[in-house]
Short mmCIF file of C-alpha atoms in Angstrom, two decimals:
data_model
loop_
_atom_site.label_atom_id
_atom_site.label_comp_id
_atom_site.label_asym_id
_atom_site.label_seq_id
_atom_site.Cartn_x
_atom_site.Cartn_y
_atom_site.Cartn_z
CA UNK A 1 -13.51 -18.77 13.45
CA UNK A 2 -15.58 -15.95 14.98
CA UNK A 3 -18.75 -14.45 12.76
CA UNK A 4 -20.14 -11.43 11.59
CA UNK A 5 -22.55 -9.79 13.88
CA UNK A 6 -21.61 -11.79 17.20
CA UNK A 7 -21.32 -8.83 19.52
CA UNK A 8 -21.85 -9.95 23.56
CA UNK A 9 -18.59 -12.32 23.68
CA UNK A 10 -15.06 -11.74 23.33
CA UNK A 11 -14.30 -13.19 19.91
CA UNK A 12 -10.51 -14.45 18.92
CA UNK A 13 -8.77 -17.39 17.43
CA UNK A 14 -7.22 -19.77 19.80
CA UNK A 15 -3.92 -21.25 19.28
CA UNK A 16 -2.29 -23.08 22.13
CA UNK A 17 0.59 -21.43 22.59
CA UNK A 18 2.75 -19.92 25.57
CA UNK A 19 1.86 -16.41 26.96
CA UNK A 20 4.95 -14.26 25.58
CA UNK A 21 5.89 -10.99 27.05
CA UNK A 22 5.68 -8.25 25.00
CA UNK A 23 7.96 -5.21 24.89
CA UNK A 24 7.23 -1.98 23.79
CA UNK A 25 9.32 0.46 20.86
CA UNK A 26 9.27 3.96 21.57
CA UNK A 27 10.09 6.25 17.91
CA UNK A 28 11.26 9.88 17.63
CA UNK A 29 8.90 11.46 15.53
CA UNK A 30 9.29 10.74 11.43
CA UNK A 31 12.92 9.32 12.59
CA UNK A 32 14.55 6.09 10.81
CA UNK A 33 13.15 2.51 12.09
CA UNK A 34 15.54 1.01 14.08
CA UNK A 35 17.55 -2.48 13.35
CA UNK A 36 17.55 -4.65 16.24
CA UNK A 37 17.62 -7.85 17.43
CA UNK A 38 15.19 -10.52 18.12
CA UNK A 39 15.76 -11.04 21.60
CA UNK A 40 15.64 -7.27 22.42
CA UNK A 41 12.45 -6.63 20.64
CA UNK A 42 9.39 -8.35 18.97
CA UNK A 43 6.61 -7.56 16.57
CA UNK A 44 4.23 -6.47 19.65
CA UNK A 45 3.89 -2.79 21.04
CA UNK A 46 3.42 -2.49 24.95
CA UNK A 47 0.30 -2.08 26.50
CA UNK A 48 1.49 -0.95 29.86
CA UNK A 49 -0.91 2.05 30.99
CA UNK A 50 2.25 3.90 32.16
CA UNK A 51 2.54 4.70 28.82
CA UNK A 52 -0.15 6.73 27.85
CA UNK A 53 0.28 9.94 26.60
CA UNK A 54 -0.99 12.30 29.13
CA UNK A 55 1.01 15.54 28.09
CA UNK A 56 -1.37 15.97 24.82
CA UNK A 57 -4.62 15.82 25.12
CA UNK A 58 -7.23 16.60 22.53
CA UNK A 59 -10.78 16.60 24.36
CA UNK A 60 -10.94 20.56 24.04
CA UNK A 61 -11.03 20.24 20.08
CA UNK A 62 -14.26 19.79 17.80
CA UNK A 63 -13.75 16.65 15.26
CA UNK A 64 -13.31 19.11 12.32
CA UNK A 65 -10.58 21.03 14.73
CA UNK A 66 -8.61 17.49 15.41
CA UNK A 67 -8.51 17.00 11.71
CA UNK A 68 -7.15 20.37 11.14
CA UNK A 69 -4.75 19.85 13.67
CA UNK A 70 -3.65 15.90 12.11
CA UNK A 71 -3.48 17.01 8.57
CA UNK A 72 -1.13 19.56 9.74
CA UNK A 73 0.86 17.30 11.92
CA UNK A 74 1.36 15.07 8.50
CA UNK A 75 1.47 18.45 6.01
CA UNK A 76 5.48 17.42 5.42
CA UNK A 77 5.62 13.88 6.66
CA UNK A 78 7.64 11.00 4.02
CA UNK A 79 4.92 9.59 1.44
CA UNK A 80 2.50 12.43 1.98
CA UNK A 81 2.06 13.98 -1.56
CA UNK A 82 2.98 10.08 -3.05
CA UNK A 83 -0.12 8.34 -1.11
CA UNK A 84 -1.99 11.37 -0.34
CA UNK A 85 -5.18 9.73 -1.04
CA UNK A 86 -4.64 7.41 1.83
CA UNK A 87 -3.07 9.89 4.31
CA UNK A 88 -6.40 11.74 3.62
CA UNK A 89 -8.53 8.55 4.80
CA UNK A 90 -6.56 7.91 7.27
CA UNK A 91 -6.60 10.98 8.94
CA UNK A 92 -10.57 10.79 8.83
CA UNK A 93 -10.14 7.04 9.96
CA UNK A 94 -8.38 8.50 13.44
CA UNK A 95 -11.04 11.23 13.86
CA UNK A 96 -13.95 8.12 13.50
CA UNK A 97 -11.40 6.02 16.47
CA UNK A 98 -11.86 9.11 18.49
CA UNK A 99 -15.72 9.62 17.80
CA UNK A 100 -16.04 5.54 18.71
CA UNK A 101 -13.57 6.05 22.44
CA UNK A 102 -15.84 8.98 23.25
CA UNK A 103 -16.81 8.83 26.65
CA UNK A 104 -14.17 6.26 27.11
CA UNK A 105 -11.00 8.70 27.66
CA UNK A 106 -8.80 5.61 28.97
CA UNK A 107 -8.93 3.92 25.58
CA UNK A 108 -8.24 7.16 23.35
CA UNK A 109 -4.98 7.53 25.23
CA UNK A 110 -4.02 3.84 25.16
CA UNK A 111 -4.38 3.89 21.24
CA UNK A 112 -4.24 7.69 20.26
CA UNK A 113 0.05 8.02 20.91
CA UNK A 114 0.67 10.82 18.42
CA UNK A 115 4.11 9.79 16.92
CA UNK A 116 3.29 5.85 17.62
CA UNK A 117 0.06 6.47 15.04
CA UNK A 118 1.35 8.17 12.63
CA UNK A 119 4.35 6.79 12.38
CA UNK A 120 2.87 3.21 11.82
CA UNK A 121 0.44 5.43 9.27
CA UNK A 122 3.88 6.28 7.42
CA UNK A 123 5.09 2.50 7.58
CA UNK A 124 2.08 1.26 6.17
CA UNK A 125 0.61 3.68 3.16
CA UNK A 126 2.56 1.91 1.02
CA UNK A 127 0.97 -1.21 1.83
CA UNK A 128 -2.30 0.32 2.64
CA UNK A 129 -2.38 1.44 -0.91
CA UNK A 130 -1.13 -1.52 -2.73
CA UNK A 131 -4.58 -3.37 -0.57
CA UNK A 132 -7.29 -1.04 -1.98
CA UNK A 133 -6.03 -1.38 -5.32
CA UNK A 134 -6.12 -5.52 -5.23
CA UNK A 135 -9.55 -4.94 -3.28
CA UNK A 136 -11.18 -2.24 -5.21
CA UNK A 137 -10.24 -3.53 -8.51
CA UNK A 138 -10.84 -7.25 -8.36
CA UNK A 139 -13.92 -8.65 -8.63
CA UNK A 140 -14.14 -11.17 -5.75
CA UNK A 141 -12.51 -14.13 -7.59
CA UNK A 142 -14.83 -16.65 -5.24
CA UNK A 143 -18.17 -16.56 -3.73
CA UNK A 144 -16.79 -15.24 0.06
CA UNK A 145 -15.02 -12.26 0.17
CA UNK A 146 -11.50 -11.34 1.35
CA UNK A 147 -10.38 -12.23 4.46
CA UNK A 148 -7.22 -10.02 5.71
CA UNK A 149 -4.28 -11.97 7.83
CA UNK A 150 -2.31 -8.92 10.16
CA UNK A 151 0.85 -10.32 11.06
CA UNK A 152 2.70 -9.83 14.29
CA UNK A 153 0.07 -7.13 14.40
CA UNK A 154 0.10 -5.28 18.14
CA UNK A 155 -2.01 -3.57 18.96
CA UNK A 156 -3.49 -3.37 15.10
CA UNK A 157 -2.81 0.18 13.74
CA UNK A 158 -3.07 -1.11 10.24
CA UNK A 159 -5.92 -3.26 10.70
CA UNK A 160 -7.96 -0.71 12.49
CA UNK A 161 -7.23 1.58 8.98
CA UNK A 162 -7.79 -0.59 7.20
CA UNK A 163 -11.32 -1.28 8.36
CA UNK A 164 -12.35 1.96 8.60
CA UNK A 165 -11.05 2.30 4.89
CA UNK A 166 -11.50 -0.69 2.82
CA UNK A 167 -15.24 -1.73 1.67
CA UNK A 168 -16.97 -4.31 4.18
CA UNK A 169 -18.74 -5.33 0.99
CA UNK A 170 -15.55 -6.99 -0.34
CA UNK A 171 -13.71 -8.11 3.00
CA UNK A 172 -15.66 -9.94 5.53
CA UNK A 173 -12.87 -9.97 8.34
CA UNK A 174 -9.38 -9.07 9.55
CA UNK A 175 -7.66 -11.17 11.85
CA UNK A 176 -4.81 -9.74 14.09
CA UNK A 177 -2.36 -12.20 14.60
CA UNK A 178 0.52 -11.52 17.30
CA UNK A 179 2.01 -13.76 20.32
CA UNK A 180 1.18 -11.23 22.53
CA UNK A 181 -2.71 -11.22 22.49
CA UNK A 182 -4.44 -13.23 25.43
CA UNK A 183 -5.87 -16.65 24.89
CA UNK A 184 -9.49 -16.20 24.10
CA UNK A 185 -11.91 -15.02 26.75
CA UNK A 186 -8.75 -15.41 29.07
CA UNK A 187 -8.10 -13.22 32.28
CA UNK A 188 -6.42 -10.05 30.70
CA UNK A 189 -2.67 -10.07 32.41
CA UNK A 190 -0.23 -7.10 32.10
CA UNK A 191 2.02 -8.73 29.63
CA UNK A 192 -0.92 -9.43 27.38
CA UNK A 193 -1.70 -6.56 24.43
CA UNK A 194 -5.23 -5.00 26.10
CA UNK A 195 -7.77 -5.62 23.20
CA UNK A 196 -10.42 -3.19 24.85
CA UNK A 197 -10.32 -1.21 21.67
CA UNK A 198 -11.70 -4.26 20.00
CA UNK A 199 -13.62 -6.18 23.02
CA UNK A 200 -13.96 -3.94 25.27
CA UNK A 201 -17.55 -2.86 26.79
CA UNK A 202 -19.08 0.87 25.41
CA UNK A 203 -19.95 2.65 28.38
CA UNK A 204 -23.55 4.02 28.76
CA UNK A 205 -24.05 7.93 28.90
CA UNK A 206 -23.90 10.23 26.23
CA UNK A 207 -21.24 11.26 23.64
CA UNK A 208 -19.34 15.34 23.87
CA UNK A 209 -22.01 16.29 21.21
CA UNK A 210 -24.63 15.74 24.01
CA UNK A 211 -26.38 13.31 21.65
CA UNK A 212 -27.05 9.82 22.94
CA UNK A 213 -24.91 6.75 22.37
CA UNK A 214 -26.12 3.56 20.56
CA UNK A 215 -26.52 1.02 23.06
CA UNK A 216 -27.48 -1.66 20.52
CA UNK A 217 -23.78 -2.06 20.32
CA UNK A 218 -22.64 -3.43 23.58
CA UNK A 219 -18.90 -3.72 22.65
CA UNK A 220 -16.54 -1.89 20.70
CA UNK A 221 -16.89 -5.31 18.50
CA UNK A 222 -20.10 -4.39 16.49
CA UNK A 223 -18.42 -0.44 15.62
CA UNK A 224 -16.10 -1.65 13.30
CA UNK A 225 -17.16 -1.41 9.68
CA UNK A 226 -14.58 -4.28 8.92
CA UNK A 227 -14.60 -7.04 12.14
CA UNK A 228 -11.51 -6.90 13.83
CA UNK A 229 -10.50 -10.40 15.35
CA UNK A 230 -7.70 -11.51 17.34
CA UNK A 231 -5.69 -14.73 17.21
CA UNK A 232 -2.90 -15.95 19.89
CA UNK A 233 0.02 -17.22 17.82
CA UNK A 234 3.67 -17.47 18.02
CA UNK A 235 4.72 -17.37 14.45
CA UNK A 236 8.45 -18.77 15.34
CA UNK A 237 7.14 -21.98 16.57
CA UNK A 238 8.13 -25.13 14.58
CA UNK A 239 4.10 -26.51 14.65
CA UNK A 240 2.44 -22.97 13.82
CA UNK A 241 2.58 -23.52 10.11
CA UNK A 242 0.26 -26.47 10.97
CA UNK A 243 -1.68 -24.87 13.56
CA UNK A 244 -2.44 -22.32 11.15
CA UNK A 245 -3.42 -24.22 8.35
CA UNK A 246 -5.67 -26.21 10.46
CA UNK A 247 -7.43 -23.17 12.82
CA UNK A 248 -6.85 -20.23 10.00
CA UNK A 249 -6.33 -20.98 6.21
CA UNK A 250 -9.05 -24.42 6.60
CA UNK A 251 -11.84 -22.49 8.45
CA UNK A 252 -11.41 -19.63 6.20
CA UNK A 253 -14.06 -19.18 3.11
CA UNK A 254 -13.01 -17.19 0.27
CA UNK A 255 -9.53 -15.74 -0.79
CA UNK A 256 -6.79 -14.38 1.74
CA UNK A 257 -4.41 -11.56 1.83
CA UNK A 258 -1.42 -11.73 3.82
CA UNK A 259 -0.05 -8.38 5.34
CA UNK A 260 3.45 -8.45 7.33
CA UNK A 261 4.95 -4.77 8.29
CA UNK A 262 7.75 -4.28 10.28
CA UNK A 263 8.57 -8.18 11.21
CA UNK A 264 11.98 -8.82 12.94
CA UNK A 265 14.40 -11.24 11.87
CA UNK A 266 13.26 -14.76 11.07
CA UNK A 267 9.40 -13.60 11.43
CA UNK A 268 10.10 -12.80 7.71
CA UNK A 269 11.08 -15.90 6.91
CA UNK A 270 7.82 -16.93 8.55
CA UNK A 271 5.49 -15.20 7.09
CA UNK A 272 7.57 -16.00 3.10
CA UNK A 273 6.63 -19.76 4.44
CA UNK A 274 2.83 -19.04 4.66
CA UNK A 275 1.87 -17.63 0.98
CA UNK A 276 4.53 -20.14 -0.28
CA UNK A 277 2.44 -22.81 1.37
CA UNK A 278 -1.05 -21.12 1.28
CA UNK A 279 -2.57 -21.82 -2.13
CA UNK A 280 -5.35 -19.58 -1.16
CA UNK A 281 -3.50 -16.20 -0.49
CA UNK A 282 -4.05 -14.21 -3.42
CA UNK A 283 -1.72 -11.35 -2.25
CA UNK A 284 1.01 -10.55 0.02
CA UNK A 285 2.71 -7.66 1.32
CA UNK A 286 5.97 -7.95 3.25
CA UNK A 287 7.99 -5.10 5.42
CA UNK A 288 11.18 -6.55 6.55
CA UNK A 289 12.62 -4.68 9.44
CA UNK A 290 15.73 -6.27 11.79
CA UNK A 291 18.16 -8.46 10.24
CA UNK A 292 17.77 -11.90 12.02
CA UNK A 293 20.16 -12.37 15.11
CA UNK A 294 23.83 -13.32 15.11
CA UNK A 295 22.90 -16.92 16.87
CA UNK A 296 21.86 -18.26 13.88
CA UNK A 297 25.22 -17.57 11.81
CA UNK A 298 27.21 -18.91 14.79
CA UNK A 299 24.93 -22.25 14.30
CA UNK A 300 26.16 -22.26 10.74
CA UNK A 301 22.48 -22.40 9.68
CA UNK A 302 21.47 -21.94 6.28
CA UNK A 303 17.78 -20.14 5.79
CA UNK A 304 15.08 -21.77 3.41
CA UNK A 305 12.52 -20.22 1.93
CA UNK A 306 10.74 -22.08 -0.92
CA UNK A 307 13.14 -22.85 -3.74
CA UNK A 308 15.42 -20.38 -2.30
CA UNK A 309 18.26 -21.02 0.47
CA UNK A 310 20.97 -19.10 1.91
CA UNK A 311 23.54 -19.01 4.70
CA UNK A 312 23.05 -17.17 7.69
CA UNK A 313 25.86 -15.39 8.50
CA UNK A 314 25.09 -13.43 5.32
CA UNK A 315 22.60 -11.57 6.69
CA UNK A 316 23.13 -12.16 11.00
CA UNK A 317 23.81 -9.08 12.85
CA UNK A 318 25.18 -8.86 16.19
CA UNK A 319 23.85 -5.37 17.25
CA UNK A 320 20.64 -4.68 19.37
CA UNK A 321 19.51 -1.43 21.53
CA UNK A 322 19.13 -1.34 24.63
CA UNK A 323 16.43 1.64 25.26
CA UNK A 324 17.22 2.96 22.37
CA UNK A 325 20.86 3.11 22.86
CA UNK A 326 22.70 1.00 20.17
CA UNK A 327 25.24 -1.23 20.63
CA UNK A 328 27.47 -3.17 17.93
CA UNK A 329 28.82 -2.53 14.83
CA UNK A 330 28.14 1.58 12.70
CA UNK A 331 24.83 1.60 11.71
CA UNK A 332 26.00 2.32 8.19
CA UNK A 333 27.53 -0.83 8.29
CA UNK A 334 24.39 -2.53 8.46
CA UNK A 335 22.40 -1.04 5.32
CA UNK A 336 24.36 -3.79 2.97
CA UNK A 337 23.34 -6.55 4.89
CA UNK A 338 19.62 -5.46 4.99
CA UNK A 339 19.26 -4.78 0.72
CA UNK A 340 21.07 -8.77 0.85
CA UNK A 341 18.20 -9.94 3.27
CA UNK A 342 15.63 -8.28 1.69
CA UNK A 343 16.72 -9.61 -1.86
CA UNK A 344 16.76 -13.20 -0.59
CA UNK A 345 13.45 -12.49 1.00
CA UNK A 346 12.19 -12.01 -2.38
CA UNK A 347 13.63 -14.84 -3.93
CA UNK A 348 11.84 -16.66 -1.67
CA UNK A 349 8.73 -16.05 -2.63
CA UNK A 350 7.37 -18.56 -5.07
CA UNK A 351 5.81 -16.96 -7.76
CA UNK A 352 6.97 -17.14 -11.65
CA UNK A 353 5.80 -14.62 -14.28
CA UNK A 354 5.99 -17.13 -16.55
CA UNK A 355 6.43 -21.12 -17.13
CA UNK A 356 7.81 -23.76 -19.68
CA UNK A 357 4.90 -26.01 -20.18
CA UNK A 358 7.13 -28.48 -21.47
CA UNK A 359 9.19 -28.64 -18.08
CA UNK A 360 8.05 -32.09 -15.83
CA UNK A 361 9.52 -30.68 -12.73
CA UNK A 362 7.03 -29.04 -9.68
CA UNK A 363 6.31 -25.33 -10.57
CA UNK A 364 5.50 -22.69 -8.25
CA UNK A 365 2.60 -20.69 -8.63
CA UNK A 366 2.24 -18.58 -11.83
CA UNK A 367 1.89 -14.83 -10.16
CA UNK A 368 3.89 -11.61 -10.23
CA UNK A 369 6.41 -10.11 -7.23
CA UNK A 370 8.05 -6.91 -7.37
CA UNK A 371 10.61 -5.80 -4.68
CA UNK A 372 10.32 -1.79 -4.25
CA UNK A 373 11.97 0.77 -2.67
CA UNK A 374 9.68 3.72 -1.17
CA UNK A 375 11.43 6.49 0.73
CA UNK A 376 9.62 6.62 3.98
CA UNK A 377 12.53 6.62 6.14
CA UNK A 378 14.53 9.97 6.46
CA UNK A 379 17.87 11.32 7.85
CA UNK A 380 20.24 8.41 7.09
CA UNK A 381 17.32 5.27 7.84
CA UNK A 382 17.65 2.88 4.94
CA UNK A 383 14.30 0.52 5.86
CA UNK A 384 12.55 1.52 2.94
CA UNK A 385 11.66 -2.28 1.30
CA UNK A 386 8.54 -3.16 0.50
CA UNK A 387 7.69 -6.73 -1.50
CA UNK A 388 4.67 -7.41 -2.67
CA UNK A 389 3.29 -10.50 -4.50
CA UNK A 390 0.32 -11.75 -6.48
CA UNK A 391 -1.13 -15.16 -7.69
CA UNK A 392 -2.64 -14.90 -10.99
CA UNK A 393 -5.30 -13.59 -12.08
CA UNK A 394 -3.43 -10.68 -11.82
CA UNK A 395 -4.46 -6.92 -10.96
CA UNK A 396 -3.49 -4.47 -13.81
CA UNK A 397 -3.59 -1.71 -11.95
CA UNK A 398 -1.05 -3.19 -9.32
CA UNK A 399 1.67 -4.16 -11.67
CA UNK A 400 1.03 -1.13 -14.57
CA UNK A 401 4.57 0.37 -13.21
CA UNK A 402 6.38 -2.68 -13.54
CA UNK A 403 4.96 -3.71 -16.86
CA UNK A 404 5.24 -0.39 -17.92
CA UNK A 405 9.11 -0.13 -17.51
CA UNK A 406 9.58 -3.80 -18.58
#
């Protein structure tokens, strides 16, 4: 694993797997998520330049001006007066990416997609929240501090906030894991996610301010307060569970939080398997989004997840869009099938509040999980799971509205 304060390479994880192609997800602004299916989208955001947002740009505006302009752009937004704490650091997060891409216009468009930003902000304040209350409030529980797992990440949205919000005191790195990254200190190809933001070189000249750049830092590496790291995995392979124990949970020094928003189908099932198996993953946040793809029920297969198994044609959907043109069954019809996957997601998880000492049999991990519905999605979307699980110790603070109302 890469190290603090290693700033002239290109620093990532390898895991030998097979360059996947990644396909992009284009949202409506503050509209519902939308189900699909495995094969006709992934966990990865495209990185094709043709993308960028040229129609909007924001050069002309002081930093104080851009913030103006965000806060109002999120003044009505789902989950704004709920985690308005975070919104607030988040929108001062963005202004700090755009201070760091200064000079670099070709990265602040890549990353800076208006409705792309803040609607992963939306997705993940829940989550984002949920993290500075475990971090904040626990005193590191081991001598290394946290080390932060981004699932099917992209391009990183949450990661980047969450560096730029969580103390570097208390979490020494955050690794992006997604398929779509490039092997490490590989030829960049178009299919890959472009990590610039992360690796890329800061070019010399001075900022808009007129002041003078620090050239200590070479890359965009050293900027982050948090260090951002990348790692090449395909979380549906049979031997990742493996790879990942022996290249990511091994190598890793001090506790581990696992973070999985928006994951597609059977990646939920994955990333269930990993703090089931992890003994060293404290906490765990999960965002289900598609329900996993009709193949499976037509296999007959039954899912498995810990202690917990269930058939697949339960939950197996047989729509998908097509540039964002849905085809299948009424979209209504779905929102069942979604609250069933999501429940046996949770069951999954192997933590007890409680255990009979006098009971011989294996025992999962003493812990707490709560399954909770946050209204983020609007105008008939129906997304709005979020599960969350601790081992114990546990955090007061995280489970005071449980306990509370138990």
């Amino acid at each position: 694993l890469p190290i603090r304060g290693v700033s002239e390479k290109r620093i990532c994880i390898d895991i030998a797997t097979a360059d996947v192609k990644g396909h992009g997800k284009k949202m409506d602004h503050f509209s519902r998520l939308k189900l699909a299916s495995e094969d006709n989208q992934n966990c990865s955001q495209s990185d094709d330049d043709s993308d960028l947002d040229t129609s909007q740009n924001f050069f002309g505006l002081t930093d104080d001006e851009f913030g103006a302009w965000l806060t109002g752009e999120l003044a009505n937004s789902p989950g704004r007066q709920q985690y308005k704490t975070v919104f607030d650091q988040a929108i001062v997060a963005i202004i700090k990416w755009r201070q760091r891409y200064r000079g670099n216009p070709k990265i602040w468009k890549r990353i800076f997609k208006k409705e792309r930003v803040l609607k992963e902000l939306i997705e993940s304040a829940p989550i984002i929240h949920s993290v500075q209350i475990f971090v904040n409030e626990n005193e590191n529980r081991k001598d290394a501090p946290y080390t932060i797992l981004d699932l099917c990440s992209g391009k990183g949205y949450l990661s980047m906030f969450l560096s730029e919000i969580l103390p570097p005191e208390k979490v020494q790195k955050i690794i992006l894991i997604d398929k779509a990254w490039a092997m490490c200190n590989a030829e960049l190809l178009p299919h890959h996610i472009n990590w610039d933001h992360i690796y890329g070189t800061i070019p010399d000249g001075n900022n808009d301010d007129g002041k003078e750049q620090d050239t200590e830092a070479s890359t965009y590496f050293t900027t982050w307060p948090i260090p951002l790291h990348t790692s090449k995995q395909d979380l549906k392979q049979s031997c990742n569970p493996r790879q990942m124990k022996k290249y990511v949970f091994d190598r890793t020094d001090g506790p581990i939080i696992i973070l999985a928003v928006h994951l597609c189908g059977t990646l939920a099932l994955r990333a269930v398997n990993l703090f089931n198996l992890e003994p060293n993953v404290e906490f765990f946040a999960l965002k289900p989004c598609c329900l996993p793809q009709m193949v499976h029920a037509q296999r007959e297969e039954v899912f498995r997840i810990g202690k917990h198994s269930f058939p697949a044609e339960d939950v197996c959907s047989n729509g998908s869009f097509n540039k964002n043109n849905w085809t299948g069954p009424p979209r209504w019809h779905l929102e069942k099938k979604f609250q069933l996957w999501s429940d046996h997601l949770f069951q999954g998880i192997d933590v007890v509040e409680d255990s009979n000492p006098y009971c011989m049999e294996e025992k999962p991990f003493l812990g707490q999980k709560e399954k909770r519905e946050v209204p983020i999605q609007i105008d008939g979307g129906f997304q709005n799971t979020y599960l969350l699980a601790e081992r114990s110790p546990l955090t007061t603070n995280l489970w005071r509205k449980k306990n509370e109302q138990s």
